[in-house]
Amino acid sequence: MKKTLYLAILLGVSALAANAADDDKSKPAKAWSAYQPVKDPAIPAVKQKAWVRNPIDAFVLAPIEAKGLKPSPEADRATFIRRATLDAWGLLPTPEEIKAFVNDKSSNAHEKLVDRLLASHHFGERQARRWLDLARYADSSGFQNDNTRPNNWRYRDYVINAFNSDKPFNRFIQEQVAGDELWPDNQEARIATGYLAGYPDNANSRDLVQRKYQIETDMTDLVGETFLSATIGCARCHNHKQDRVSQKEYFQLQAFFANTAFNEKTPLAKGTETEFDKEYQRQQAIYQDATKDIRAKQKAILDTVREAGRQYYNERYLTDSRDAIFKPEAEWTALDKWVNWRKQAVASDNEIVSYLKNTAEEKERADHNPDNVEKWKQYQALTEQLKQFDKLKPAKGSAQLTAAFELTNTDVPPTHVRFGGIHERPLEAVEPGIPALWGGKDAKLTITPTDKSSGRRTALAKWLSSDSNPLTARVYANRVWSQYFDKGIISTVADFGRAGQKPTNPELLDHLASDFVADGWSVKKLHREIMLSSTYRQASNERADVLKVDPENKLLAVYPRKRMEAEVIRDSLLYASGLLVDKVGGPSVFPPILHSGDGVGKSRDFAGNRAWAVSENKEDWYRRSIYVFTRRSFPYPITQNFDPANPNNPHHKRDVTTTPLQALTLFNSEIVFDWSQALAGRVINEAGQNEDAQLNRVYQILFARLPNPTERTVLKTFLAEQQIAIRNKAASGKFEVAVPAGIKDTKGFDPVRSAAFVDLVHAVANSNDFAYRF
């Protein structure tokens, strides 16, 4: 007991000493801090001046030279265009694009390549995927029911368009955090608030006060993590253990969202409908017209129990929610207004149907009603009739959008510090504020209510996007750097605090951040500077001298190799096979998750609204992965073993694991094998019947190079041996030969040799040379 007490006293003294040291303003400031204002540093002097193409190179070269090293030679052009296209587009370059770049002798060949990549719509798709990781994007709500959110694709398309149009990043921030307040008549800005609305949500929650607190917590943590790389969520239950952020400051930040609600049934503005919307509305009108009599009869039955059913479900809420629900509207507080809005937003006829069913079938219930037995039978019969028209329903899309709004402008629900983060234990009330550590003590926040809103999120958005904000530009520049060099200048891209890593090159980070702001927060200019640097052009070959001095390659004297991300692997396989459908935007699609031998595709139905109903339009099967439906409870199987983002939380950096399941997925998936058959057919169509030409073409498509002599020998040996194996299996009469798909000229076609070539293509496409960019 004494030892335990003594240890506790020691720990307490240590904590007090640490806090005292933190609060000692007399200590000299550190040389660099993420919380200090961003200043454009002087470009360092270097010896190898000819290597410096832009300031980035000087900042990188100076520490390399200080260690007695030299940067790596320039990568060959074929390697560079493959690297740059994968990084900027998430796709492979075509052999024709590779040849054109390799043969371009002009002095600005690299500039022309980079400008072409940045001008393509593929750039927006690639950058959007990274941003959607942070925004915890999904097409469903999670929790037990994992309800489909039919409007979420509009936010995804907003993000794609924002990057493609080079929307200034500060405007991008403002629209997502407060678009409904700043530009209430701009539909795009309201759609942008889908950033906040993407939280996992339990529509069945019986505690609406707690649900409000959880939603506000999600938004608070999201903004802190994505824009500021701050682990602010740690301060919800106690003062932050590493960074000087108090629990009170956490709830001051949460207060910016105290009045926020979301309307998932916001009507589209007239004249803004896309072709997707028009098709949905056309098909929905057909379905509604065909079923109006059946639905009217169902409604008439439900209306007889609606009041009792709604009363029953309202009484199922917990005490504090019921207090608001059953209070006269004239007496509602600001919190009561939110609770009643939420109650109405999640209410549906499904609850009334359940009430009718249960009061009809459960005879032991106190509210069992014999009259409901016949009504339930009639309702079931009508439901069966209605199912006959399911084929007329729109397969995807919606007629609405999801947007943030505020229920009042001046009467805002109070925000309290919560003891231990527990919502049932409120302490003092707080007003909106920025943590002092982030410069909040100097922040000039002006909260001006509008006729419809409190203006709180506007004040936050303007602070976040301010040129003088010490974190926002640094955080984003660091994220972009990590896209190209695998690690950020601060390797802990999610944490700029004391528990995170120190920057390997703080002057470079500040240069990138200050230039980013000076260039009008242009995302494309930031990418362009990085891609045109000598640093980015370096070869990735291993070097013994660098390994000895800098084993973690922090100095970047060697370009870091990197495995493709889950979606890039799938998309590049689709591209290589010639199947990729290049179509931008629209409702999310459902490609097959099993082999599609019947030409229609199998579906796997989990339960009601969690169905994975394979898209009937085959074009949808071959869309880019960013358009594949993201269901929180069921990751798309082909990509799930390659470390995709977890959509339940902001996902800052993709993990890179190596597991047997990855190889098994690519080798055993019949869908992937189908793509290999298509790739084999493409190669034969483009290269003809010459074996060397075919092998060259496979390597050009997948690796942007030709096979070396050793590889060529191995490939030819494999083809010869595989043909023998296939002939032996086929001799039994039970073996089906898988031949290339889509061959145009079948003259002299040898099914056995062609089947062996499919196996070769399948094996080559599953190699590390394909899965990595160098």
PDB file of N, CA and C in Angstrom, residues 301-302 304-305 351-361 371-373 375-376 379:
ATOM      1  N   ILE A 301     -54.135   1.544 -44.687  1.00  0.00           N
ATOM      2  CA  ILE A 301     -54.057   0.588 -43.570  1.00  0.00           C
ATOM      3  C   ILE A 301     -53.177   1.151 -42.462  1.00  0.00           C
ATOM      4  N   LEU A 302     -52.019   1.675 -42.834  1.00  0.00           N
ATOM      5  CA  LEU A 302     -51.105   2.196 -41.816  1.00  0.00           C
ATOM      6  C   LEU A 302     -51.681   3.408 -41.094  1.00  0.00           C
ATOM      7  N   THR A 304     -54.538   3.823 -40.020  1.00  0.00           N
ATOM      8  CA  THR A 304     -55.434   3.414 -38.931  1.00  0.00           C
ATOM      9  C   THR A 304     -54.675   3.149 -37.633  1.00  0.00           C
ATOM     10  N   VAL A 305     -53.350   2.902 -37.731  1.00  0.00           N
ATOM     11  CA  VAL A 305     -52.553   2.626 -36.523  1.00  0.00           C
ATOM     12  C   VAL A 305     -51.400   3.624 -36.380  1.00  0.00           C
ATOM     13  N   GLU A 351     -41.364   1.842 -39.061  1.00  0.00           N
ATOM     14  CA  GLU A 351     -41.730   1.674 -37.653  1.00  0.00           C
ATOM     15  C   GLU A 351     -43.229   1.390 -37.515  1.00  0.00           C
ATOM     16  N   ILE A 352     -44.038   2.048 -38.305  1.00  0.00           N
ATOM     17  CA  ILE A 352     -45.486   1.823 -38.239  1.00  0.00           C
ATOM     18  C   ILE A 352     -45.823   0.428 -38.749  1.00  0.00           C
ATOM     19  N   VAL A 353     -45.112  -0.022 -39.762  1.00  0.00           N
ATOM     20  CA  VAL A 353     -45.306  -1.387 -40.262  1.00  0.00           C
ATOM     21  C   VAL A 353     -44.962  -2.396 -39.166  1.00  0.00           C
ATOM     22  N   SER A 354     -43.834  -2.164 -38.486  1.00  0.00           N
ATOM     23  CA  SER A 354     -43.429  -3.069 -37.400  1.00  0.00           C
ATOM     24  C   SER A 354     -44.460  -3.067 -36.280  1.00  0.00           C
ATOM     25  N   TYR A 355     -44.994  -1.888 -35.977  1.00  0.00           N
ATOM     26  CA  TYR A 355     -46.007  -1.804 -34.921  1.00  0.00           C
ATOM     27  C   TYR A 355     -47.254  -2.596 -35.309  1.00  0.00           C
ATOM     28  N   LEU A 356     -47.703  -2.456 -36.544  1.00  0.00           N
ATOM     29  CA  LEU A 356     -48.868  -3.208 -37.017  1.00  0.00           C
ATOM     30  C   LEU A 356     -48.600  -4.705 -36.932  1.00  0.00           C
ATOM     31  N   LYS A 357     -47.453  -5.130 -37.380  1.00  0.00           N
ATOM     32  CA  LYS A 357     -47.090  -6.560 -37.370  1.00  0.00           C
ATOM     33  C   LYS A 357     -47.069  -7.103 -35.944  1.00  0.00           C
ATOM     34  N   ASN A 358     -46.380  -6.381 -35.062  1.00  0.00           N
ATOM     35  CA  ASN A 358     -46.212  -6.883 -33.700  1.00  0.00           C
ATOM     36  C   ASN A 358     -47.531  -6.913 -32.925  1.00  0.00           C
ATOM     37  N   THR A 359     -48.353  -5.889 -33.106  1.00  0.00           N
ATOM     38  CA  THR A 359     -49.633  -5.879 -32.380  1.00  0.00           C
ATOM     39  C   THR A 359     -50.624  -6.875 -32.965  1.00  0.00           C
ATOM     40  N   ALA A 360     -50.337  -7.362 -34.158  1.00  0.00           N
ATOM     41  CA  ALA A 360     -51.187  -8.391 -34.758  1.00  0.00           C
ATOM     42  C   ALA A 360     -50.731  -9.793 -34.361  1.00  0.00           C
ATOM     43  N   GLU A 361     -49.427 -10.022 -34.308  1.00  0.00           N
ATOM     44  CA  GLU A 361     -48.900 -11.379 -34.133  1.00  0.00           C
ATOM     45  C   GLU A 361     -48.590 -11.736 -32.682  1.00  0.00           C
ATOM     46  N   ASP A 371     -58.114  -6.630 -34.176  1.00  0.00           N
ATOM     47  CA  ASP A 371     -58.483  -6.002 -35.452  1.00  0.00           C
ATOM     48  C   ASP A 371     -57.284  -5.874 -36.390  1.00  0.00           C
ATOM     49  N   ASN A 372     -56.094  -5.840 -35.796  1.00  0.00           N
ATOM     50  CA  ASN A 372     -54.893  -5.654 -36.616  1.00  0.00           C
ATOM     51  C   ASN A 372     -54.466  -6.924 -37.336  1.00  0.00           C
ATOM     52  N   VAL A 373     -55.000  -8.076 -36.917  1.00  0.00           N
ATOM     53  CA  VAL A 373     -54.617  -9.345 -37.552  1.00  0.00           C
ATOM     54  C   VAL A 373     -55.005  -9.322 -39.028  1.00  0.00           C
ATOM     55  N   LYS A 375     -55.791  -6.673 -40.808  1.00  0.00           N
ATOM     56  CA  LYS A 375     -55.085  -5.570 -41.465  1.00  0.00           C
ATOM     57  C   LYS A 375     -53.672  -5.998 -41.880  1.00  0.00           C
ATOM     58  N   TRP A 376     -53.013  -6.727 -40.995  1.00  0.00           N
ATOM     59  CA  TRP A 376     -51.651  -7.173 -41.295  1.00  0.00           C
ATOM     60  C   TRP A 376     -51.636  -8.140 -42.476  1.00  0.00           C
ATOM     61  N   TYR A 379     -52.038  -6.081 -45.520  1.00  0.00           N
ATOM     62  CA  TYR A 379     -50.810  -5.322 -45.815  1.00  0.00           C
ATOM     63  C   TYR A 379     -49.754  -6.240 -46.420  1.00  0.00           C
TER      64      TYR A 379
END
